[in-house]
PDB file of C-alpha atoms in Angstrom:
ATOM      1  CA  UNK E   1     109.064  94.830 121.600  1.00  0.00           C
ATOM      2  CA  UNK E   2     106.802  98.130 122.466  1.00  0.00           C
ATOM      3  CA  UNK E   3     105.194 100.402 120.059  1.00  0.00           C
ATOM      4  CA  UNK E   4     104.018 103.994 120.563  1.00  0.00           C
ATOM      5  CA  UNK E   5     100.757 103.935 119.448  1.00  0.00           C
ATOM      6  CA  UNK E   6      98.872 106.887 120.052  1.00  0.00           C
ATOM      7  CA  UNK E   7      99.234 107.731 124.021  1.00  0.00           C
ATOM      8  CA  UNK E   8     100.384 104.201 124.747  1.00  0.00           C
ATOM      9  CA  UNK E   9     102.415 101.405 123.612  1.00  0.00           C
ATOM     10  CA  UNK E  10     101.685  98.271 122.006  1.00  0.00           C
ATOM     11  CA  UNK E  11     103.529  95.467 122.903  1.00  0.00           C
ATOM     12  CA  UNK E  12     104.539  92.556 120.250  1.00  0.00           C
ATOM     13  CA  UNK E  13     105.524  89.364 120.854  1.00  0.00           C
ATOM     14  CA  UNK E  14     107.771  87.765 118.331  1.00  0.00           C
ATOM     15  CA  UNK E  15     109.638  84.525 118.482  1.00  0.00           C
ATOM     16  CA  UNK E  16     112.803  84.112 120.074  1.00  0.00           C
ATOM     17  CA  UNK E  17     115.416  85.270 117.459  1.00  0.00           C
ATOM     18  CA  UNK E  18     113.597  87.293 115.270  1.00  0.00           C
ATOM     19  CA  UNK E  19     115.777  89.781 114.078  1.00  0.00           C
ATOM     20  CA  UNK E  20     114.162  93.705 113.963  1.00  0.00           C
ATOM     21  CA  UNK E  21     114.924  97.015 113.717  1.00  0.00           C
ATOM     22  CA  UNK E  22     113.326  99.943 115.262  1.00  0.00           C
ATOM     23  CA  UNK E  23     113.261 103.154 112.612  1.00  0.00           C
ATOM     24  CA  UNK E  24     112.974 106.525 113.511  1.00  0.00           C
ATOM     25  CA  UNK E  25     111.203 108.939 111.167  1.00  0.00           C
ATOM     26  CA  UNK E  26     113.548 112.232 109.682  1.00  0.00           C
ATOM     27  CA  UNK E  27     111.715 115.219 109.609  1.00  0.00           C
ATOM     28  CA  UNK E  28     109.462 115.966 106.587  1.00  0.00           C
ATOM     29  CA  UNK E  29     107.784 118.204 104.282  1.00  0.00           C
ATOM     30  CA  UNK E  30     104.081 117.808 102.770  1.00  0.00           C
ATOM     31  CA  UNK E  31     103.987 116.432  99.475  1.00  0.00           C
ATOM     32  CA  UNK E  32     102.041 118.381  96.891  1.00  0.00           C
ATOM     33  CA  UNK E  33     101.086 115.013  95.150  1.00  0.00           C
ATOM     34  CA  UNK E  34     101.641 112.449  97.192  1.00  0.00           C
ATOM     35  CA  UNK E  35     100.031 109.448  94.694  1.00  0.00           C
ATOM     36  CA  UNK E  36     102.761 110.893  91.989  1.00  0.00           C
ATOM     37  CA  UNK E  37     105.545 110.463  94.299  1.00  0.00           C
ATOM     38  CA  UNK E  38     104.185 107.015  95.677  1.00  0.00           C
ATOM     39  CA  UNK E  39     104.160 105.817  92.136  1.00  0.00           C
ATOM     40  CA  UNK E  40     107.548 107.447  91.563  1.00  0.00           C
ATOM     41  CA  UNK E  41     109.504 105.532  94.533  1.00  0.00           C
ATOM     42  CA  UNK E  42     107.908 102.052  93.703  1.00  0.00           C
ATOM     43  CA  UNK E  43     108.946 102.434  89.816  1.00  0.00           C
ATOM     44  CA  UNK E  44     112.395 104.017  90.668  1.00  0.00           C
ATOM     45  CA  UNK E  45     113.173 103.115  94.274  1.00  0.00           C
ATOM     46  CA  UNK E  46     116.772 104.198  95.746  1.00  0.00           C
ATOM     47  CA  UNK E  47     119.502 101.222  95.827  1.00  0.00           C
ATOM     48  CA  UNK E  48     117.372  99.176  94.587  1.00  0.00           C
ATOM     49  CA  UNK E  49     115.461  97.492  91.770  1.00  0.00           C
ATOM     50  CA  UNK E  50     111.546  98.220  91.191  1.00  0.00           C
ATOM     51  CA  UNK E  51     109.612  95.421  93.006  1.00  0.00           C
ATOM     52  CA  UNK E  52     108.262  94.433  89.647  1.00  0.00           C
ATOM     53  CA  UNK E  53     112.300  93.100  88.688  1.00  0.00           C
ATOM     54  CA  UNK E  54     112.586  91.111  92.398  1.00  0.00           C
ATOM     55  CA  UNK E  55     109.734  89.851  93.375  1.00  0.00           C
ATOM     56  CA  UNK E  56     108.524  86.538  92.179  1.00  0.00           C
ATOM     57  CA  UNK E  57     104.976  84.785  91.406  1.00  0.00           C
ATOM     58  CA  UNK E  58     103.513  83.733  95.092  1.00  0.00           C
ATOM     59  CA  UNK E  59     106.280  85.941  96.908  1.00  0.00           C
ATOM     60  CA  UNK E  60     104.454  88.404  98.767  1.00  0.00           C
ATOM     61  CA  UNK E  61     106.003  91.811 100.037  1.00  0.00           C
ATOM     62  CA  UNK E  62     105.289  94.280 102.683  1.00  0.00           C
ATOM     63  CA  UNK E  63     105.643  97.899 102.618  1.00  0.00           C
ATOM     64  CA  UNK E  64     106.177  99.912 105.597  1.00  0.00           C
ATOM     65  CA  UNK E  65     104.759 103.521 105.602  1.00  0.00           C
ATOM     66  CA  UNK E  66     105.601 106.253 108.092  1.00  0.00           C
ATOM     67  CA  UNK E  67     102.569 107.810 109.056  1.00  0.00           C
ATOM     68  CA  UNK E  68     102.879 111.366 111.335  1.00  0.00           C
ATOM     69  CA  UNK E  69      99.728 112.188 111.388  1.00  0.00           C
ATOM     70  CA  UNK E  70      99.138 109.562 113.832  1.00  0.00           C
ATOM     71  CA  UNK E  71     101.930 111.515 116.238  1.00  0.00           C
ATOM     72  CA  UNK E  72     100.462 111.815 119.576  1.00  0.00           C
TER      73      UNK E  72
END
């Protein structure tokens, strides 16, 4: 699996069977207050209950986070 990563790609190795999927960013605007809205998605996420209601003691969870400034 490649990766853009600045002007190049990273490449990732996962095991055989892993299932992914590649996700393409939609076109944004700047938040005013970013933290606010942060805090606003993780309490009231869409089609879905707040982490707090799902996850269990010694789960752990990962959160994915577009980043654009790092566009090349």
């Amino acid at each position: 699996m490649k990766l853009a990563y600045g002007h190049e790609n990273l490449t990732l190795k996962l095991p055989p069977n892993t299932p992914f999927r590649s996700l393409q960013p939609r076109p944004t605007v700047s938040l005013h207050d970013p933290g606010k809205k942060i805090t606003e998605a993780l309490q009231k996420p869409i089609a879905s209950l707040p982490l707090r209601e799902i996850v269990q003691t010694g789960e752990t969870v990962c959160l994915l986070v577009n980043d654009s400034t790092r566009l090349a």
